CSV table of C-alpha atoms and ligand atoms in Angstrom, one decimal:
chain,number,residue,atom,x,y,z
A,1,UNK,CA,17.8,27.8,43.0
A,2,UNK,CA,16.8,31.5,42.1
A,3,UNK,CA,13.7,32.5,42.1
A,4,UNK,CA,12.6,31.4,38.5
A,5,UNK,CA,13.2,27.7,38.8
A,6,UNK,CA,11.7,28.0,42.0
A,7,UNK,CA,8.7,29.5,40.7
A,8,UNK,CA,8.4,27.0,38.0
A,9,UNK,CA,8.9,23.9,39.6
A,10,UNK,CA,6.6,24.7,42.6
A,11,UNK,CA,3.7,24.2,39.9
A,12,UNK,CA,4.6,20.6,39.5
A,13,UNK,CA,1.5,18.3,40.3
A,14,UNK,CA,3.1,15.8,42.4
A,15,UNK,CA,1.4,12.6,43.8
A,16,UNK,CA,-0.7,11.4,41.2
A,17,UNK,CA,0.0,9.3,38.1
A,18,UNK,CA,0.4,11.6,35.4
A,19,UNK,CA,0.7,10.5,31.3
A,20,UNK,CA,1.4,12.7,28.6
A,21,UNK,CA,0.6,12.2,24.2
A,22,UNK,CA,3.1,14.3,22.6
A,23,UNK,CA,3.2,14.2,19.3
A,24,UNK,CA,5.5,16.5,16.5
A,25,UNK,CA,2.9,18.0,14.3
A,26,UNK,CA,4.7,16.6,10.9
A,27,UNK,CA,2.0,15.8,9.0
A,28,UNK,CA,-1.1,13.1,9.4
A,29,UNK,CA,-2.3,11.2,12.8
A,30,UNK,CA,0.1,7.9,12.0
A,31,UNK,CA,-1.4,4.8,13.1
A,32,UNK,CA,1.2,4.2,16.1
A,33,UNK,CA,0.9,7.0,17.3
A,34,UNK,CA,-3.0,6.8,17.7
A,35,UNK,CA,-2.4,3.5,19.3
A,36,UNK,CA,0.4,5.7,22.0
A,37,UNK,CA,-2.3,8.3,22.4
A,38,UNK,CA,-4.7,5.6,23.5
A,39,UNK,CA,-2.3,4.1,25.4
A,40,UNK,CA,-1.3,6.7,27.4
A,41,UNK,CA,-5.0,7.7,28.1
A,42,UNK,CA,-6.4,4.6,29.3
A,43,UNK,CA,-3.1,4.3,31.7
A,44,UNK,CA,-4.4,7.4,33.0
A,45,UNK,CA,-7.8,6.8,33.0
A,46,UNK,CA,-7.8,3.6,35.0
A,47,UNK,CA,-5.2,4.9,37.5
A,48,UNK,CA,-7.6,8.0,37.9
A,49,UNK,CA,-5.3,9.8,36.6
A,50,UNK,CA,-4.4,13.0,34.1
A,51,UNK,CA,-3.6,13.0,30.8
A,52,UNK,CA,-1.8,15.4,29.6
A,53,UNK,CA,-1.7,16.7,25.3
A,54,UNK,CA,1.7,18.0,24.6
A,55,UNK,CA,2.3,19.6,21.0
A,56,UNK,CA,5.9,19.1,20.2
A,57,UNK,CA,6.4,21.3,17.9
A,58,UNK,CA,10.2,22.8,17.9
A,59,UNK,CA,11.8,20.8,14.9
A,60,UNK,CA,10.1,24.1,12.8
A,61,UNK,CA,11.8,22.4,9.1
A,62,UNK,CA,9.7,19.1,9.8
A,63,UNK,CA,6.5,21.4,11.4
A,64,UNK,CA,3.6,20.9,8.9
A,65,UNK,CA,0.8,23.6,9.0
A,66,UNK,CA,-3.0,22.2,10.2
A,67,UNK,CA,-1.1,18.7,11.3
A,68,UNK,CA,-1.9,20.2,15.4
A,69,UNK,CA,-5.1,20.5,14.4
A,70,UNK,CA,-5.9,17.1,12.8
A,71,UNK,CA,-3.9,15.8,15.9
A,72,UNK,CA,-6.8,17.7,18.3
A,73,UNK,CA,-10.0,16.8,16.3
A,74,UNK,CA,-9.0,12.8,15.5
A,75,UNK,CA,-8.6,12.5,19.0
A,76,UNK,CA,-11.8,14.1,19.2
A,77,UNK,CA,-13.5,12.0,16.9
A,78,UNK,CA,-12.2,8.7,18.7
A,79,UNK,CA,-13.2,10.1,22.4
A,80,UNK,CA,-9.7,10.5,24.0
A,81,UNK,CA,-10.5,13.1,26.0
A,82,UNK,CA,-6.9,14.6,27.5
A,83,UNK,CA,-7.2,16.6,30.8
A,84,UNK,CA,-4.3,18.8,30.1
A,85,UNK,CA,-3.6,20.3,26.9
A,86,UNK,CA,-3.5,23.6,24.2
A,87,UNK,CA,-7.5,23.5,24.0
A,88,UNK,CA,-8.2,23.0,27.5
A,89,UNK,CA,-4.9,24.2,29.4
A,90,UNK,CA,-4.0,23.2,32.2
A,91,UNK,CA,-2.0,24.7,35.3
A,92,UNK,CA,1.5,23.7,34.0
A,93,UNK,CA,1.0,25.0,30.7
A,94,UNK,CA,1.9,26.4,27.8
A,95,UNK,CA,1.4,22.8,26.1
A,96,UNK,CA,3.1,23.8,22.9
A,97,UNK,CA,6.9,23.9,23.1
A,98,UNK,CA,7.4,26.2,20.4
A,99,UNK,CA,5.6,28.9,23.2
A,100,UNK,CA,8.1,27.2,26.0
A,101,UNK,CA,11.1,28.3,24.4
A,102,UNK,CA,12.3,31.1,27.3
A,103,UNK,CA,12.1,27.7,30.0
A,104,UNK,CA,14.5,25.9,28.0
A,105,UNK,CA,16.9,28.3,27.7
A,106,UNK,CA,16.4,28.6,31.1
A,107,UNK,CA,17.5,25.0,31.7
A,108,UNK,CA,20.2,24.6,29.4
A,109,UNK,CA,21.8,27.4,30.7
A,110,UNK,CA,21.6,25.8,34.3
A,111,UNK,CA,22.7,22.3,32.9
A,112,UNK,CA,25.9,24.1,31.9
A,113,UNK,CA,26.4,25.7,35.8
A,114,UNK,CA,25.6,21.9,36.6
A,115,UNK,CA,28.4,21.2,34.8
A,116,UNK,CA,26.4,18.4,32.4
A,117,UNK,CA,26.6,20.4,29.4
A,118,UNK,CA,28.7,23.3,27.3
A,119,UNK,CA,28.9,25.6,25.3
A,120,UNK,CA,29.6,24.6,21.5
A,121,UNK,CA,31.4,27.2,18.8
A,122,UNK,CA,31.7,24.6,16.3
A,123,UNK,CA,30.5,26.1,12.9
A,124,UNK,CA,29.9,23.4,9.8
A,125,UNK,CA,32.9,23.4,8.0
A,126,UNK,CA,34.4,22.2,11.7
A,127,UNK,CA,31.7,19.9,12.3
A,128,UNK,CA,31.8,18.1,8.6
A,129,UNK,CA,35.7,18.6,9.0
A,130,UNK,CA,35.5,16.2,11.3
A,131,UNK,CA,33.0,13.8,10.3
A,132,UNK,CA,35.1,13.2,7.6
A,133,UNK,CA,37.8,12.2,9.7
A,134,UNK,CA,35.9,9.7,11.4
A,135,UNK,CA,34.6,8.0,8.1
A,136,UNK,CA,38.4,7.8,6.7
A,137,UNK,CA,39.6,6.4,10.0
A,138,UNK,CA,36.2,3.9,10.1
A,139,UNK,CA,36.0,5.1,13.8
A,140,UNK,CA,32.1,5.7,14.6
A,141,UNK,CA,31.3,9.5,14.1
A,142,UNK,CA,30.6,11.7,17.0
A,143,UNK,CA,31.4,15.1,18.1
A,144,UNK,CA,34.9,15.4,19.7
A,145,UNK,CA,34.1,17.3,22.2
A,146,UNK,CA,36.6,20.3,21.5
A,147,UNK,CA,34.5,22.8,23.2
A,148,UNK,CA,34.0,20.7,26.3
A,149,UNK,CA,37.8,21.6,26.8
A,150,UNK,CA,37.9,25.4,26.3
A,151,UNK,CA,38.6,28.0,29.3
A,152,UNK,CA,36.4,30.1,31.1
A,153,UNK,CA,38.3,33.0,29.1
A,154,UNK,CA,38.0,31.2,25.5
A,155,UNK,CA,34.1,30.9,26.1
A,156,UNK,CA,33.9,34.6,27.4
A,157,UNK,CA,35.5,36.2,24.3
A,158,UNK,CA,33.4,33.9,21.9
A,159,UNK,CA,30.3,35.1,24.1
A,160,UNK,CA,31.6,39.4,23.9
A,161,UNK,CA,32.5,38.7,19.9
A,162,UNK,CA,29.1,37.0,18.9
A,163,UNK,CA,30.3,33.9,18.1
A,164,UNK,CA,27.2,31.8,17.3
A,165,UNK,CA,27.0,28.8,19.4
A,166,UNK,CA,24.9,25.6,20.2
A,167,UNK,CA,24.3,24.1,23.9
A,168,UNK,CA,25.2,20.3,24.0
A,169,UNK,CA,24.7,17.9,27.1
A,170,UNK,CA,28.3,16.8,28.2
A,171,UNK,CA,27.8,12.8,28.7
A,172,UNK,CA,29.6,11.9,31.8
A,173,UNK,CA,31.7,8.8,31.9
A,174,UNK,CA,30.1,5.2,32.8
A,175,UNK,CA,27.3,3.6,32.5
A,176,UNK,CA,23.6,4.3,32.1
A,177,UNK,CA,20.9,2.2,33.7
A,178,UNK,CA,17.7,2.3,33.3
A,179,UNK,CA,14.1,-0.2,33.5
A,180,UNK,CA,11.4,-0.5,31.3
A,181,UNK,CA,8.2,-2.1,31.6
A,182,UNK,CA,8.2,-3.5,28.7
A,183,UNK,CA,11.9,-4.4,27.5
A,184,UNK,CA,13.2,-4.4,31.4
A,185,UNK,CA,16.5,-3.2,32.6
A,186,UNK,CA,18.7,-1.4,29.6
A,187,UNK,CA,22.3,-1.0,29.8
A,188,UNK,CA,24.2,1.5,28.1
A,189,UNK,CA,27.7,2.4,27.7
A,190,UNK,CA,27.9,6.4,27.9
A,191,UNK,CA,31.0,5.9,25.6
A,192,UNK,CA,28.6,4.9,22.6
A,193,UNK,CA,26.3,8.6,23.1
A,194,UNK,CA,27.4,11.6,21.4
A,195,UNK,CA,27.6,14.6,23.1
A,196,UNK,CA,24.1,15.9,21.7
A,197,UNK,CA,23.2,19.6,20.4
A,198,UNK,CA,20.0,20.4,23.5
A,199,UNK,CA,19.7,24.3,22.0
A,200,UNK,CA,20.0,25.4,19.0
A,201,UNK,CA,21.7,28.0,18.2
A,202,UNK,CA,18.2,30.1,17.6
A,203,UNK,CA,17.7,29.1,21.3
A,204,UNK,CA,14.9,26.8,20.2
A,205,UNK,CA,15.6,23.2,21.8
A,206,UNK,CA,16.1,19.9,20.5
A,207,UNK,CA,13.2,16.9,21.1
A,208,UNK,CA,15.0,15.3,22.9
A,209,UNK,CA,15.9,18.4,25.5
A,210,UNK,CA,12.6,19.8,25.6
A,211,UNK,CA,10.6,16.6,25.9
A,212,UNK,CA,12.6,16.0,29.2
A,213,UNK,CA,12.1,18.9,30.6
A,214,UNK,CA,8.4,19.2,29.7
A,215,UNK,CA,8.1,15.7,31.2
A,216,UNK,CA,10.0,17.2,34.5
A,217,UNK,CA,7.9,19.9,34.8
A,218,UNK,CA,4.3,18.4,33.6
A,219,UNK,CA,4.8,16.0,36.0
A,220,UNK,CA,4.7,13.5,34.2
A,221,UNK,CA,4.7,9.6,35.9
A,222,UNK,CA,5.1,7.8,33.1
A,223,UNK,CA,6.4,7.7,29.9
A,224,UNK,CA,4.4,5.6,27.4
A,225,UNK,CA,5.8,5.6,23.6
A,226,UNK,CA,6.6,4.0,20.6
A,227,UNK,CA,10.2,1.8,20.9
A,228,UNK,CA,11.5,3.5,18.4
A,229,UNK,CA,12.2,5.9,21.5
A,230,UNK,CA,13.9,3.7,23.4
A,231,UNK,CA,17.7,4.6,21.9
A,232,UNK,CA,16.7,7.8,22.8
A,233,UNK,CA,15.8,6.9,26.6
A,234,UNK,CA,19.7,6.7,28.1
A,235,UNK,CA,20.6,10.3,27.1
A,236,UNK,CA,17.1,11.4,28.5
A,237,UNK,CA,18.0,9.5,31.2
A,238,UNK,CA,21.5,11.5,31.9
A,239,UNK,CA,20.0,15.0,31.4
A,240,UNK,CA,17.4,13.9,34.2
A,241,UNK,CA,20.3,13.1,36.6
A,242,UNK,CA,22.2,15.9,35.2
A,243,UNK,CA,19.5,18.4,37.0
A,244,UNK,CA,19.4,15.7,39.7
A,245,UNK,CA,15.4,14.8,38.7
A,246,UNK,CA,13.9,11.7,39.4
A,247,UNK,CA,13.2,9.5,36.4
A,248,UNK,CA,9.4,8.7,35.3
A,249,UNK,CA,8.7,5.3,34.8
A,250,UNK,CA,9.3,4.1,31.0
A,251,UNK,CA,7.0,2.1,29.1
A,252,UNK,CA,7.8,1.0,25.1
A,253,UNK,CA,5.7,-0.1,23.4
A,254,UNK,CA,6.3,-2.6,20.1
A,255,UNK,CA,6.0,-1.4,16.4
A,256,UNK,CA,3.2,-2.1,14.2
A,257,UNK,CA,4.4,-3.8,11.5
A,258,UNK,CA,2.2,-4.8,8.3
A,259,UNK,CA,4.0,-8.2,8.0
A,260,UNK,CA,7.5,-9.2,9.5
A,261,UNK,CA,9.8,-7.4,8.1
A,262,UNK,CA,7.7,-4.2,6.6
A,263,UNK,CA,6.3,-1.2,8.9
A,264,UNK,CA,2.7,0.3,8.0
A,265,UNK,CA,3.7,2.9,5.3
A,266,UNK,CA,1.9,5.5,3.6
A,267,UNK,CA,2.4,3.8,-0.1
A,268,UNK,CA,0.6,0.9,1.3
A,269,UNK,CA,-2.6,3.3,2.3
A,270,UNK,CA,-1.9,2.0,6.0
A,271,UNK,CA,-0.5,4.4,8.6
A,272,UNK,CA,-2.5,6.7,9.1
A,273,UNK,CA,-5.8,6.7,11.4
A,274,UNK,CA,-7.8,8.5,8.3
A,275,UNK,CA,-6.7,6.3,5.7
A,276,UNK,CA,-8.6,4.0,7.1
A,277,UNK,CA,-11.2,6.1,7.4
A,278,UNK,CA,-11.3,6.4,3.7
A,279,UNK,CA,-11.8,2.7,3.1
A,280,UNK,CA,-15.0,2.8,5.1
A,281,UNK,CA,-13.9,1.2,8.6
A,282,UNK,CA,-15.8,2.5,12.0
A,283,UNK,CA,-13.3,4.5,14.3
A,284,UNK,CA,-14.3,2.7,17.4
A,285,UNK,CA,-13.2,0.0,15.2
A,286,UNK,CA,-10.2,1.4,14.3
A,287,UNK,CA,-9.5,1.9,18.1
A,288,UNK,CA,-10.5,-1.3,19.2
A,289,UNK,CA,-8.6,-3.1,17.5
A,290,UNK,CA,-5.3,-1.1,17.5
A,291,UNK,CA,-5.7,-1.5,21.8
A,292,UNK,CA,-5.0,-5.1,20.4
A,293,UNK,CA,-2.1,-4.1,18.6
A,294,UNK,CA,0.7,-5.2,20.7
A,295,UNK,CA,-1.1,-5.2,23.9
A,296,UNK,CA,-3.3,-8.6,24.4
A,297,UNK,CA,-6.5,-8.6,27.4
A,298,UNK,CA,-5.7,-11.8,28.3
A,299,UNK,CA,-8.6,-14.1,27.7
A,300,UNK,CA,-10.6,-15.0,24.6
A,301,UNK,CA,-12.9,-11.3,24.0
A,302,UNK,CA,-11.4,-9.1,21.7
A,303,UNK,CA,-14.6,-6.0,21.6
A,304,UNK,CA,-14.3,-3.9,24.0
A,305,UNK,CA,-15.7,-0.2,24.2
A,306,UNK,CA,-13.3,2.6,25.7
A,307,UNK,CA,-14.9,2.9,28.6
A,308,UNK,CA,-13.9,-1.0,28.9
A,309,UNK,CA,-11.0,-0.8,27.9
A,310,UNK,CA,-9.9,2.1,30.7
A,311,UNK,CA,-11.0,-1.0,33.2
A,312,UNK,CA,-9.0,-3.8,31.9
A,313,UNK,CA,-5.6,-2.3,30.1
A,314,UNK,CA,-2.9,-2.7,32.3
A,315,UNK,CA,1.2,-2.7,31.5
A,316,UNK,CA,1.4,-5.9,32.1
A,317,UNK,CA,-0.3,-7.3,29.2
A,318,UNK,CA,2.0,-4.7,26.6
A,319,UNK,CA,4.3,-7.5,24.5
A,320,UNK,CA,7.7,-6.6,23.4
A,321,UNK,CA,7.0,-8.2,20.3
A,322,UNK,CA,5.8,-5.9,16.7
A,323,UNK,CA,2.7,-6.1,16.4
A,324,UNK,CA,1.7,-7.8,13.2
A,325,UNK,CA,-1.2,-5.7,11.1
A,326,UNK,CA,-4.3,-8.3,10.4
A,327,UNK,CA,-7.0,-7.4,8.2
A,328,UNK,CA,-8.8,-10.2,9.4
A,329,UNK,CA,-8.9,-9.5,12.4
A,330,UNK,CA,-9.9,-5.8,12.5
A,331,UNK,CA,-12.7,-6.4,9.4
A,332,UNK,CA,-13.8,-9.3,11.7
A,333,UNK,CA,-14.2,-5.9,14.2
A,334,UNK,CA,-15.5,-4.2,11.7
A,335,UNK,CA,-18.5,-5.9,11.0
A,336,UNK,CA,-19.1,-6.8,14.6
A,337,UNK,CA,-19.3,-3.1,15.7
A,338,UNK,CA,-21.7,-2.8,12.3
A,339,UNK,CA,-23.8,-5.7,13.3
A,340,UNK,CA,-24.2,-4.3,16.7
A,341,UNK,CA,-25.1,-1.1,15.8
A,342,UNK,CA,-29.3,0.1,16.2
A,343,UNK,CA,-31.4,0.5,12.6
A,344,UNK,CA,-30.9,3.8,13.0
A,345,UNK,CA,-27.6,4.0,13.5
A,346,UNK,CA,-26.9,1.2,10.8
A,347,UNK,CA,-29.0,3.4,8.1
A,348,UNK,CA,-27.4,6.4,9.3
A,349,UNK,CA,-23.4,5.3,8.3
A,350,UNK,CA,-24.9,2.8,5.7
A,351,UNK,CA,-26.6,5.5,3.6
A,352,UNK,CA,-23.9,7.6,2.1
A,353,UNK,CA,-22.4,4.0,0.4
A,354,UNK,CA,-25.8,3.1,-0.9
A,355,UNK,CA,-26.0,6.8,-2.1
A,356,UNK,CA,-23.1,6.4,-3.7
A,357,UNK,CA,-24.1,4.3,-6.6
A,358,UNK,CA,-27.9,4.3,-6.0
A,359,UNK,CA,-30.1,7.5,-7.4
A,360,UNK,CA,-33.8,6.0,-7.7
A,361,UNK,CA,-36.3,6.7,-4.7
A,362,UNK,CA,-36.1,3.3,-2.7
A,363,UNK,CA,-36.9,2.9,0.9
A,364,UNK,CA,-33.1,3.0,2.0
A,365,UNK,CA,-33.9,1.5,5.5
A,366,UNK,CA,-35.6,-1.5,4.3
A,367,UNK,CA,-31.9,-1.9,2.0
A,368,UNK,CA,-30.2,-1.0,5.1
A,369,UNK,CA,-31.1,-3.7,7.1
A,370,UNK,CA,-30.6,-5.8,4.3
A,371,UNK,CA,-27.2,-4.8,4.0
A,372,UNK,CA,-26.5,-4.8,7.8
A,373,UNK,CA,-24.7,-8.2,8.8
A,374,UNK,CA,-23.7,-8.7,5.6
A,375,UNK,CA,-21.0,-6.4,4.7
A,376,UNK,CA,-17.6,-6.0,7.2
A,377,UNK,CA,-16.6,-2.4,5.8
A,378,UNK,CA,-19.3,0.2,4.8
A,379,UNK,CA,-17.6,0.6,1.6
A,380,UNK,CA,-18.5,-2.9,0.6
A,381,UNK,CA,-22.2,-1.4,0.3
A,382,UNK,CA,-22.3,0.0,-3.6
A,383,UNK,CA,-21.3,-3.0,-5.2
A,384,UNK,CA,-23.7,-4.9,-3.4
A,385,UNK,CA,-26.6,-2.5,-4.6
A,386,UNK,CA,-24.9,-1.4,-8.0
A,387,UNK,CA,-28.1,-3.1,-9.5
A,388,UNK,CA,-30.2,-1.1,-8.0
A,389,UNK,CA,-30.6,1.9,-10.6
A,390,UNK,CA,-30.4,-0.5,-13.5
A,391,UNK,CA,-29.6,-4.0,-14.2
A,392,UNK,CA,-26.1,-4.9,-14.4
A,393,UNK,CA,-25.3,-5.8,-18.4
A,394,UNK,CA,-25.4,-10.1,-18.5
A,395,UNK,CA,-25.0,-13.0,-21.0
A,396,UNK,CA,-27.4,-15.2,-21.1
A,397,UNK,CA,-25.8,-18.2,-19.6
A,398,UNK,CA,-25.5,-16.4,-16.4
A,399,UNK,CA,-28.9,-18.1,-15.7
A,400,UNK,CA,-27.3,-21.2,-16.1
A,401,UNK,CA,-27.7,-23.4,-12.6
A,402,UNK,CA,-26.1,-26.8,-13.0
A,403,UNK,CA,-27.5,-27.6,-9.2
A,404,UNK,CA,-30.9,-25.8,-9.8
A,405,UNK,CA,-31.2,-27.6,-12.8
A,406,UNK,CA,-32.1,-24.3,-14.7
A,407,UNK,CA,-30.5,-21.9,-17.9
A,408,UNK,CA,-31.6,-19.5,-20.1
A,409,UNK,CA,-34.1,-21.9,-21.9
A,410,UNK,CA,-35.8,-22.7,-18.2
A,411,UNK,CA,-35.4,-19.2,-17.4
A,412,UNK,CA,-37.7,-18.1,-20.7
A,413,UNK,CA,-40.2,-20.7,-19.5
A,414,UNK,CA,-40.5,-19.3,-15.6
A,415,UNK,CA,-40.2,-15.7,-16.1
A,416,UNK,CA,-43.5,-15.2,-18.1
A,417,UNK,CA,-44.9,-17.4,-15.1
A,418,UNK,CA,-43.5,-15.4,-12.5
A,419,UNK,CA,-44.2,-11.5,-14.4
A,420,UNK,CA,-48.2,-12.9,-14.6
A,421,UNK,CA,-48.3,-14.3,-10.8
A,422,UNK,CA,-46.8,-11.0,-9.3
A,423,UNK,CA,-48.8,-8.1,-11.6
A,424,UNK,CA,-52.2,-9.8,-9.9
A,425,UNK,CA,-50.4,-8.5,-6.5
A,426,UNK,CA,-52.1,-5.7,-4.6
A,427,UNK,CA,-50.1,-5.6,-1.5
A,428,UNK,CA,-46.6,-5.6,-2.4
A,429,UNK,CA,-44.4,-6.8,0.9
A,430,UNK,CA,-42.0,-9.7,1.4
A,431,UNK,CA,-45.0,-12.1,3.0
A,432,UNK,CA,-47.4,-11.7,0.2
A,433,UNK,CA,-44.8,-12.0,-2.5
A,434,UNK,CA,-43.6,-14.8,-0.7
A,435,UNK,CA,-47.0,-16.4,-0.4
A,436,UNK,CA,-47.2,-16.4,-4.5
A,437,UNK,CA,-44.0,-17.3,-5.7
A,438,UNK,CA,-44.3,-20.3,-3.2
A,439,UNK,CA,-47.7,-21.4,-4.7
A,440,UNK,CA,-46.2,-21.1,-8.5
A,441,UNK,CA,-43.5,-23.0,-7.6
A,442,UNK,CA,-45.9,-25.6,-6.3
A,443,UNK,CA,-48.4,-25.3,-9.5
A,444,UNK,CA,-45.3,-25.3,-11.5
A,445,UNK,CA,-44.0,-28.3,-9.2
A,446,UNK,CA,-40.5,-26.8,-9.3
A,447,UNK,CA,-37.9,-26.7,-6.9
A,448,UNK,CA,-37.6,-22.9,-5.1
A,449,UNK,CA,-34.4,-22.1,-6.8
A,450,UNK,CA,-36.1,-23.4,-10.3
A,451,UNK,CA,-37.6,-20.0,-10.3
A,452,UNK,CA,-35.9,-17.6,-7.5
A,453,UNK,CA,-32.6,-18.2,-9.8
A,454,UNK,CA,-33.9,-16.9,-13.1
A,455,UNK,CA,-35.3,-14.3,-10.9
A,456,UNK,CA,-32.6,-12.8,-9.6
A,457,UNK,CA,-30.8,-12.9,-12.7
A,458,UNK,CA,-33.3,-11.0,-14.2
A,459,UNK,CA,-33.7,-8.6,-11.6
A,460,UNK,CA,-30.0,-8.1,-10.7
A,461,UNK,CA,-28.3,-9.0,-13.8
A,462,UNK,CA,-26.2,-10.7,-10.8
A,463,UNK,CA,-25.7,-14.3,-9.4
A,464,UNK,CA,-25.3,-12.8,-5.7
A,465,UNK,CA,-27.5,-9.9,-3.8
A,466,UNK,CA,-27.9,-9.1,-0.8
A,467,UNK,CA,-31.0,-10.7,-0.4
A,468,UNK,CA,-33.1,-12.8,-2.2
A,469,UNK,CA,-35.2,-12.5,-5.3
A,470,UNK,CA,-38.2,-11.8,-3.1
A,471,UNK,CA,-36.0,-8.8,-1.3
A,472,UNK,CA,-35.1,-7.9,-4.7
A,473,UNK,CA,-38.3,-7.5,-5.4
A,474,UNK,CA,-39.5,-5.6,-2.6
A,475,UNK,CA,-36.2,-3.3,-2.8
A,476,UNK,CA,-37.2,-2.3,-6.4
A,477,UNK,CA,-40.8,-1.9,-6.3
A,478,UNK,CA,-43.6,-3.4,-8.3
A,479,UNK,CA,-44.0,-1.1,-11.3
A,480,UNK,CA,-39.8,-1.2,-12.0
A,481,UNK,CA,-39.4,-5.5,-11.0
A,482,UNK,CA,-42.4,-6.1,-13.6
A,483,UNK,CA,-40.6,-4.5,-15.9
A,484,UNK,CA,-37.6,-5.7,-15.1
A,485,UNK,CA,-39.3,-9.0,-15.6
A,486,UNK,CA,-40.7,-8.0,-19.1
A,487,UNK,CA,-37.3,-7.0,-20.4
A,488,UNK,CA,-35.5,-10.4,-19.3
A,489,UNK,CA,-38.1,-11.8,-21.1
A,490,UNK,CA,-37.8,-10.1,-24.3
A,491,UNK,CA,-34.1,-10.1,-24.4
A,492,UNK,CA,-34.1,-14.2,-23.8
A,493,UNK,CA,-36.8,-14.4,-26.3
A,494,UNK,CA,-34.0,-13.3,-29.2
A,495,UNK,CA,-31.8,-16.0,-28.7
B,1,LIG,N1,7.5,14.2,19.7
B,1,LIG,C1,7.8,12.9,19.7
B,1,LIG,C2,7.1,11.9,18.6
B,1,LIG,O1,6.7,12.7,17.5
B,1,LIG,C3,7.3,11.9,21.0
B,1,LIG,C4,7.6,10.6,22.1
B,1,LIG,C5,7.7,10.8,23.0
B,1,LIG,O2,6.6,10.2,23.3
B,1,LIG,O3,8.7,11.4,24.2
B,1,LIG,O4,7.4,11.2,18.4
């Protein structure tokens, strides 16, 4: 081994537990990608190891401007802290693959010397022709290896003439066997594998090659990723063998599905982390929920902080079967996180949603205190508080309630009494209003509902509101309450 490789390989960290999250910056962060990042983080944390973030951007055509930044921001927002990566550095960086071109070129040539790769000078026409022949004869297409047979002189001549070429992996004969912690022993006939391109004609590595070289040079001990990469793993294993390197532990996790047949999708708005934030989910709830997608903690408890997850996470709990996304559970968890917030936290979180529909000057803290515990999602708030600015348009039959034995006529009898009773109140708080209304109910010899139901309809134009009629009075304030009651009476008088 010459100095170049010795120098690089002497830096490989050894002896520790090292995982990595290796996203390609091709767009928004998919929920499945975030789950991979989370699992890699949890595995590293639990073992007191290191999490690496590596940006796999060698596919220039699929690269999306700003996607890497979005990954950094999202990981930061949810608290997945990596120990080595583009923004924090580390001993075996750079951690952006496009900045490591030279290394992949050197390793690809080393593989040629080892007899596990070769230069391929086939041009597009020649490759297309091979494909057509295979298609016509219904043979599964793969490169026919014609360049593997070139003599040293032929190669020299083509190189001297400056013929464009790629480097291909030379798949050995036999079988490739590896173990996956989730899927068990996997055995593949090498004859089914193609001599894939590892280095493109512009010197850029392909995903499979850069991924393997980096996992090795970065000392990665555990490769955790989605099971869509399971079928590429035999090629990776062959590359490790070609270099004479030991393979890492493989842990492939099942896909996240929307239901038994459909994956999460962009179109359904449930593929990306950002989609859920936009819909009013809390990042803690999303993170907690995706931890449970494909992994089970084994007990009844399902609400865990990131630190708690890091203590209990284990590879044994990962299941092979596809993880079906369950909105009910996510909503329940989200509600649980909302309920667990302090008054201040909840008020801060709810305020933008209250402000979406409320412009009146109200005690938002009081409103927030009523909402907390009633909404599973912050995005449900606007429809709960939409009556605060103005009574919702409604028909008189909204006053009708068979159970409470009341209707518009009943309301017309009761509301003036309510108005009179409340106008005399000097203190405007829940207890005072409650005492006044209770006294009125007793005086009128009615049931609570016969007074409270018409009040709610008159004050909100709705039959369901967060909090009862008395809370609505508190939210609206005395003047607004009385003016709404009077307006309701006037409307009822006209029918
Ligand atoms: N760059 C691959 C991706 O975007 C990484 C696969 C792996 O983790 O090995 O998902």
